PDB file of C-alpha atoms in Angstrom:
ATOM      1  CA  MET A   1      98.734 139.807  73.042  1.00  0.00           C
ATOM      2  CA  GLU A   2      94.999 140.039  73.715  1.00  0.00           C
ATOM      3  CA  PRO A   3      92.922 136.944  73.823  1.00  0.00           C
ATOM      4  CA  LYS A   4      90.074 136.251  71.367  1.00  0.00           C
ATOM      5  CA  ILE A   5      86.987 135.921  73.608  1.00  0.00           C
ATOM      6  CA  TYR A   6      84.456 133.303  72.746  1.00  0.00           C
ATOM      7  CA  THR A   7      80.989 133.709  74.572  1.00  0.00           C
ATOM      8  CA  SER A   8      78.052 131.180  75.341  1.00  0.00           C
ATOM      9  CA  ARG A   9      76.704 132.295  71.728  1.00  0.00           C
ATOM     10  CA  ASP A  10      79.921 130.913  70.080  1.00  0.00           C
ATOM     11  CA  HIS A  11      80.106 127.542  71.960  1.00  0.00           C
ATOM     12  CA  HIS A  12      77.871 124.928  73.346  1.00  0.00           C
ATOM     13  CA  ILE A  13      79.638 124.279  76.812  1.00  0.00           C
ATOM     14  CA  ARG A  14      77.078 124.146  79.551  1.00  0.00           C
ATOM     15  CA  ASN A  15      78.043 123.941  83.212  1.00  0.00           C
ATOM     16  CA  ASP A  16      75.931 120.916  83.905  1.00  0.00           C
ATOM     17  CA  LEU A  17      78.384 119.035  81.424  1.00  0.00           C
ATOM     18  CA  ILE A  18      81.236 120.123  83.816  1.00  0.00           C
ATOM     19  CA  ASP A  19      82.140 117.982  86.976  1.00  0.00           C
ATOM     20  CA  PRO A  20      80.728 119.595  90.134  1.00  0.00           C
ATOM     21  CA  HIS A  21      84.027 119.226  91.936  1.00  0.00           C
ATOM     22  CA  ALA A  22      85.869 121.187  89.208  1.00  0.00           C
ATOM     23  CA  LEU A  23      83.224 124.048  89.427  1.00  0.00           C
ATOM     24  CA  THR A  24      83.605 124.074  93.156  1.00  0.00           C
ATOM     25  CA  VAL A  25      87.236 124.448  92.836  1.00  0.00           C
ATOM     26  CA  LEU A  26      86.919 127.373  90.296  1.00  0.00           C
ATOM     27  CA  ARG A  27      84.195 129.117  92.436  1.00  0.00           C
ATOM     28  CA  ARG A  28      86.490 128.967  95.507  1.00  0.00           C
ATOM     29  CA  LEU A  29      89.408 130.256  93.643  1.00  0.00           C
ATOM     30  CA  HIS A  30      87.475 133.287  92.338  1.00  0.00           C
ATOM     31  CA  GLU A  31      85.875 133.911  95.754  1.00  0.00           C
ATOM     32  CA  GLY A  32      89.281 134.016  97.012  1.00  0.00           C
ATOM     33  CA  GLY A  33      90.219 136.930  94.614  1.00  0.00           C
ATOM     34  CA  TYR A  34      92.172 134.707  91.986  1.00  0.00           C
ATOM     35  CA  LEU A  35      91.880 134.345  88.364  1.00  0.00           C
ATOM     36  CA  ALA A  36      90.955 130.544  87.456  1.00  0.00           C
ATOM     37  CA  TYR A  37      90.088 128.639  84.383  1.00  0.00           C
ATOM     38  CA  LEU A  38      89.563 125.267  83.159  1.00  0.00           C
ATOM     39  CA  VAL A  39      92.285 124.517  80.648  1.00  0.00           C
ATOM     40  CA  GLY A  40      93.783 122.144  78.373  1.00  0.00           C
ATOM     41  CA  GLY A  41      92.112 118.821  77.481  1.00  0.00           C
ATOM     42  CA  SER A  42      89.005 119.220  79.333  1.00  0.00           C
ATOM     43  CA  VAL A  43      88.060 122.499  77.319  1.00  0.00           C
ATOM     44  CA  ARG A  44      89.056 120.648  74.288  1.00  0.00           C
ATOM     45  CA  ASP A  45      86.935 117.765  75.006  1.00  0.00           C
ATOM     46  CA  LEU A  46      84.014 119.733  75.961  1.00  0.00           C
ATOM     47  CA  LEU A  47      84.034 121.546  72.745  1.00  0.00           C
ATOM     48  CA  MET A  48      84.356 118.218  70.769  1.00  0.00           C
ATOM     49  CA  ARG A  49      81.382 117.077  72.874  1.00  0.00           C
ATOM     50  CA  LYS A  50      83.308 114.367  74.680  1.00  0.00           C
ATOM     51  CA  HIS A  51      83.221 113.866  78.409  1.00  0.00           C
ATOM     52  CA  PRO A  52      86.461 114.991  79.813  1.00  0.00           C
ATOM     53  CA  LYS A  53      88.588 112.276  81.550  1.00  0.00           C
ATOM     54  CA  ASP A  54      89.834 114.798  84.042  1.00  0.00           C
ATOM     55  CA  TYR A  55      89.910 118.505  84.857  1.00  0.00           C
ATOM     56  CA  ASP A  56      92.669 120.701  85.008  1.00  0.00           C
ATOM     57  CA  ILE A  57      92.651 124.239  86.413  1.00  0.00           C
ATOM     58  CA  ALA A  58      95.280 127.131  85.913  1.00  0.00           C
ATOM     59  CA  THR A  59      95.140 130.019  88.263  1.00  0.00           C
ATOM     60  CA  SER A  60      96.763 133.082  89.490  1.00  0.00           C
ATOM     61  CA  ALA A  61      96.873 131.546  93.154  1.00  0.00           C
ATOM     62  CA  LEU A  62     100.276 130.369  94.116  1.00  0.00           C
ATOM     63  CA  PRO A  63     100.441 126.631  95.266  1.00  0.00           C
ATOM     64  CA  GLU A  64     100.578 127.649  98.899  1.00  0.00           C
ATOM     65  CA  GLU A  65      97.588 129.937  98.379  1.00  0.00           C
ATOM     66  CA  VAL A  66      95.697 127.160  96.888  1.00  0.00           C
ATOM     67  CA  LYS A  67      96.394 124.903  99.862  1.00  0.00           C
ATOM     68  CA  LYS A  68      95.142 127.520 102.168  1.00  0.00           C
ATOM     69  CA  LEU A  69      91.768 127.411 100.300  1.00  0.00           C
ATOM     70  CA  PHE A  70      91.299 123.735 100.384  1.00  0.00           C
ATOM     71  CA  ARG A  71      91.614 121.288 103.325  1.00  0.00           C
ATOM     72  CA  ASN A  72      91.779 118.581 100.811  1.00  0.00           C
ATOM     73  CA  CYS A  73      94.663 119.884  98.966  1.00  0.00           C
ATOM     74  CA  ILE A  74      98.301 118.281  98.869  1.00  0.00           C
ATOM     75  CA  LEU A  75     101.160 119.965  97.084  1.00  0.00           C
ATOM     76  CA  ILE A  76     103.161 117.797  94.632  1.00  0.00           C
ATOM     77  CA  GLY A  77     106.304 118.112  92.403  1.00  0.00           C
ATOM     78  CA  ARG A  78     109.338 120.086  92.660  1.00  0.00           C
ATOM     79  CA  ARG A  79     110.234 120.889  88.989  1.00  0.00           C
ATOM     80  CA  PHE A  80     106.450 121.558  88.329  1.00  0.00           C
ATOM     81  CA  ARG A  81     104.849 122.457  91.611  1.00  0.00           C
ATOM     82  CA  LEU A  82     101.048 121.645  91.531  1.00  0.00           C
ATOM     83  CA  ALA A  83      98.117 121.577  93.902  1.00  0.00           C
ATOM     84  CA  HIS A  84      95.983 118.390  93.892  1.00  0.00           C
ATOM     85  CA  ILE A  85      92.677 118.896  95.419  1.00  0.00           C
ATOM     86  CA  ARG A  86      91.408 115.448  96.481  1.00  0.00           C
ATOM     87  CA  PHE A  87      87.614 114.434  96.281  1.00  0.00           C
ATOM     88  CA  ARG A  88      86.569 110.724  96.857  1.00  0.00           C
ATOM     89  CA  GLY A  89      87.939 109.082  93.859  1.00  0.00           C
ATOM     90  CA  GLN A  90      89.083 112.267  91.928  1.00  0.00           C
ATOM     91  CA  ILE A  91      91.758 114.647  91.787  1.00  0.00           C
ATOM     92  CA  ILE A  92      91.413 118.329  90.350  1.00  0.00           C
ATOM     93  CA  GLU A  93      94.963 119.229  89.262  1.00  0.00           C
ATOM     94  CA  VAL A  94      95.625 123.084  89.857  1.00  0.00           C
ATOM     95  CA  SER A  95      98.584 124.894  88.588  1.00  0.00           C
ATOM     96  CA  THR A  96      99.776 128.337  88.838  1.00  0.00           C
ATOM     97  CA  PHE A  97     100.135 130.300  85.660  1.00  0.00           C
ATOM     98  CA  ARG A  98     103.715 129.742  84.427  1.00  0.00           C
ATOM     99  CA  ALA A  99     106.181 131.980  82.983  1.00  0.00           C
ATOM    100  CA  GLY A 100     109.683 131.319  81.776  1.00  0.00           C
ATOM    101  CA  GLU A 101     112.359 132.252  79.448  1.00  0.00           C
ATOM    102  CA  PRO A 102     114.127 129.914  77.356  1.00  0.00           C
ATOM    103  CA  ASP A 103     118.094 129.733  77.716  1.00  0.00           C
ATOM    104  CA  LYS A 104     120.112 130.399  74.281  1.00  0.00           C
ATOM    105  CA  GLU A 105     119.427 126.767  73.329  1.00  0.00           C
ATOM    106  CA  GLY A 106     115.745 127.433  73.647  1.00  0.00           C
ATOM    107  CA  LEU A 107     115.134 125.183  76.669  1.00  0.00           C
ATOM    108  CA  VAL A 108     113.138 126.330  79.757  1.00  0.00           C
ATOM    109  CA  VAL A 109     115.433 125.744  82.739  1.00  0.00           C
ATOM    110  CA  GLN A 110     113.747 127.245  85.491  1.00  0.00           C
ATOM    111  CA  ASP A 111     110.044 125.790  86.075  1.00  0.00           C
ATOM    112  CA  ASN A 112     108.559 127.377  89.015  1.00  0.00           C
ATOM    113  CA  LEU A 113     108.280 130.975  87.630  1.00  0.00           C
ATOM    114  CA  TRP A 114     104.729 132.188  88.042  1.00  0.00           C
ATOM    115  CA  GLY A 115     103.278 134.485  85.248  1.00  0.00           C
ATOM    116  CA  THR A 116     100.145 135.475  83.526  1.00  0.00           C
ATOM    117  CA  PRO A 117      97.450 133.538  81.555  1.00  0.00           C
ATOM    118  CA  GLU A 118      99.160 134.654  78.321  1.00  0.00           C
ATOM    119  CA  GLU A 119     102.713 133.505  79.407  1.00  0.00           C
ATOM    120  CA  ASP A 120     101.004 130.202  80.586  1.00  0.00           C
ATOM    121  CA  VAL A 121      99.435 129.370  77.189  1.00  0.00           C
ATOM    122  CA  LEU A 122     102.763 130.100  75.447  1.00  0.00           C
ATOM    123  CA  ARG A 123     104.373 127.103  77.605  1.00  0.00           C
ATOM    124  CA  ARG A 124     101.650 124.726  76.397  1.00  0.00           C
ATOM    125  CA  ASP A 125     101.877 122.302  73.611  1.00  0.00           C
ATOM    126  CA  PHE A 126      99.066 122.619  71.036  1.00  0.00           C
ATOM    127  CA  THR A 127      96.789 125.322  70.308  1.00  0.00           C
ATOM    128  CA  LEU A 128      93.753 123.195  70.835  1.00  0.00           C
ATOM    129  CA  ASN A 129      95.038 122.538  74.507  1.00  0.00           C
ATOM    130  CA  GLY A 130      95.737 126.304  74.881  1.00  0.00           C
ATOM    131  CA  LEU A 131      92.018 127.419  75.545  1.00  0.00           C
ATOM    132  CA  PHE A 132      90.852 128.748  79.045  1.00  0.00           C
ATOM    133  CA  TYR A 133      87.221 128.431  79.896  1.00  0.00           C
ATOM    134  CA  ASP A 134      85.756 130.353  82.752  1.00  0.00           C
ATOM    135  CA  PRO A 135      82.330 128.589  83.621  1.00  0.00           C
ATOM    136  CA  LEU A 136      81.356 131.429  85.845  1.00  0.00           C
ATOM    137  CA  ASP A 137      81.077 133.782  82.957  1.00  0.00           C
ATOM    138  CA  HIS A 138      80.708 131.290  80.283  1.00  0.00           C
ATOM    139  CA  ARG A 139      83.836 132.656  78.097  1.00  0.00           C
ATOM    140  CA  ILE A 140      86.720 130.950  76.349  1.00  0.00           C
ATOM    141  CA  LEU A 141      89.896 132.830  76.073  1.00  0.00           C
ATOM    142  CA  ASP A 142      92.173 131.900  73.163  1.00  0.00           C
ATOM    143  CA  TYR A 143      95.353 133.416  72.723  1.00  0.00           C
ATOM    144  CA  VAL A 144      96.822 130.897  70.170  1.00  0.00           C
ATOM    145  CA  GLY A 145      93.886 130.386  67.594  1.00  0.00           C
ATOM    146  CA  GLY A 146      93.129 126.885  69.237  1.00  0.00           C
ATOM    147  CA  PHE A 147      89.162 127.524  68.854  1.00  0.00           C
ATOM    148  CA  GLU A 148      89.398 127.818  65.098  1.00  0.00           C
ATOM    149  CA  ASP A 149      92.150 125.030  64.772  1.00  0.00           C
ATOM    150  CA  LEU A 150      89.668 122.704  66.694  1.00  0.00           C
ATOM    151  CA  GLN A 151      86.787 123.639  64.367  1.00  0.00           C
ATOM    152  CA  ASN A 152      88.985 123.061  61.411  1.00  0.00           C
ATOM    153  CA  HIS A 153      90.429 119.667  62.843  1.00  0.00           C
ATOM    154  CA  LEU A 154      93.949 121.163  62.647  1.00  0.00           C
ATOM    155  CA  LEU A 155      96.850 120.299  65.115  1.00  0.00           C
ATOM    156  CA  ARG A 156      99.263 122.995  65.593  1.00  0.00           C
ATOM    157  CA  SER A 157     101.969 123.457  67.833  1.00  0.00           C
ATOM    158  CA  ILE A 158     102.292 126.594  69.950  1.00  0.00           C
ATOM    159  CA  GLY A 159     105.696 128.243  68.866  1.00  0.00           C
ATOM    160  CA  GLU A 160     108.330 126.725  66.626  1.00  0.00           C
ATOM    161  CA  PRO A 161     107.775 122.885  66.519  1.00  0.00           C
ATOM    162  CA  ALA A 162     111.185 121.773  66.446  1.00  0.00           C
ATOM    163  CA  LEU A 163     111.890 123.793  69.582  1.00  0.00           C
ATOM    164  CA  ARG A 164     108.908 122.603  71.322  1.00  0.00           C
ATOM    165  CA  PHE A 165     109.446 119.149  70.655  1.00  0.00           C
ATOM    166  CA  LYS A 166     113.384 119.645  71.772  1.00  0.00           C
ATOM    167  CA  GLN A 167     111.953 121.142  75.214  1.00  0.00           C
ATOM    168  CA  ASP A 168     109.576 118.086  75.787  1.00  0.00           C
ATOM    169  CA  PRO A 169     109.996 115.209  73.505  1.00  0.00           C
ATOM    170  CA  VAL A 170     106.752 113.609  75.018  1.00  0.00           C
ATOM    171  CA  ARG A 171     104.906 116.195  72.929  1.00  0.00           C
ATOM    172  CA  MET A 172     105.587 114.075  69.724  1.00  0.00           C
ATOM    173  CA  ILE A 173     103.823 111.117  71.333  1.00  0.00           C
ATOM    174  CA  ARG A 174     100.849 113.461  72.019  1.00  0.00           C
ATOM    175  CA  MET A 175     100.728 114.686  68.568  1.00  0.00           C
ATOM    176  CA  LEU A 176     100.536 111.250  67.294  1.00  0.00           C
ATOM    177  CA  LYS A 177      97.831 110.581  69.679  1.00  0.00           C
ATOM    178  CA  PHE A 178      95.842 113.645  68.622  1.00  0.00           C
ATOM    179  CA  GLN A 179      96.485 112.819  64.946  1.00  0.00           C
ATOM    180  CA  ALA A 180      95.073 109.221  65.466  1.00  0.00           C
TER     181      ALA A 180
END
């Protein structure tokens, strides 16, 4: 599946609206030869002209590779291995692109399987949280129709909703939060 690409002509996100620490992390990952994107709520919020409360980054770098690039990095989690890059009063969360095939009941039972941006987005909850933004070339990558859904105020699950809520029941609470 190829993403739909939105350039700066299609959106209004400017780098001066993005936290400088998040931009530093993205630049260093790119300089290290890795793919890296802002992802999730920060992209959604920027498109909605809101100030993001935090910044998450998805990358092709493995957690140990992220740690080698940043002295201010700690690795957390067993089930979901993440890199937290700490700045004074702020944490930028960096996750490696995830993959994972569901078992016969539709549940993902192995979490630290690394993948591609396309595989990663298919593990996310809603289309409006499945957007990748690269501030270095000002492009949004949209594999799941989240850009149009956001413009149309539509909340859609990525994948089959009943299965997605079974995989992670907290998604139901997030759905209600977004609807409110």
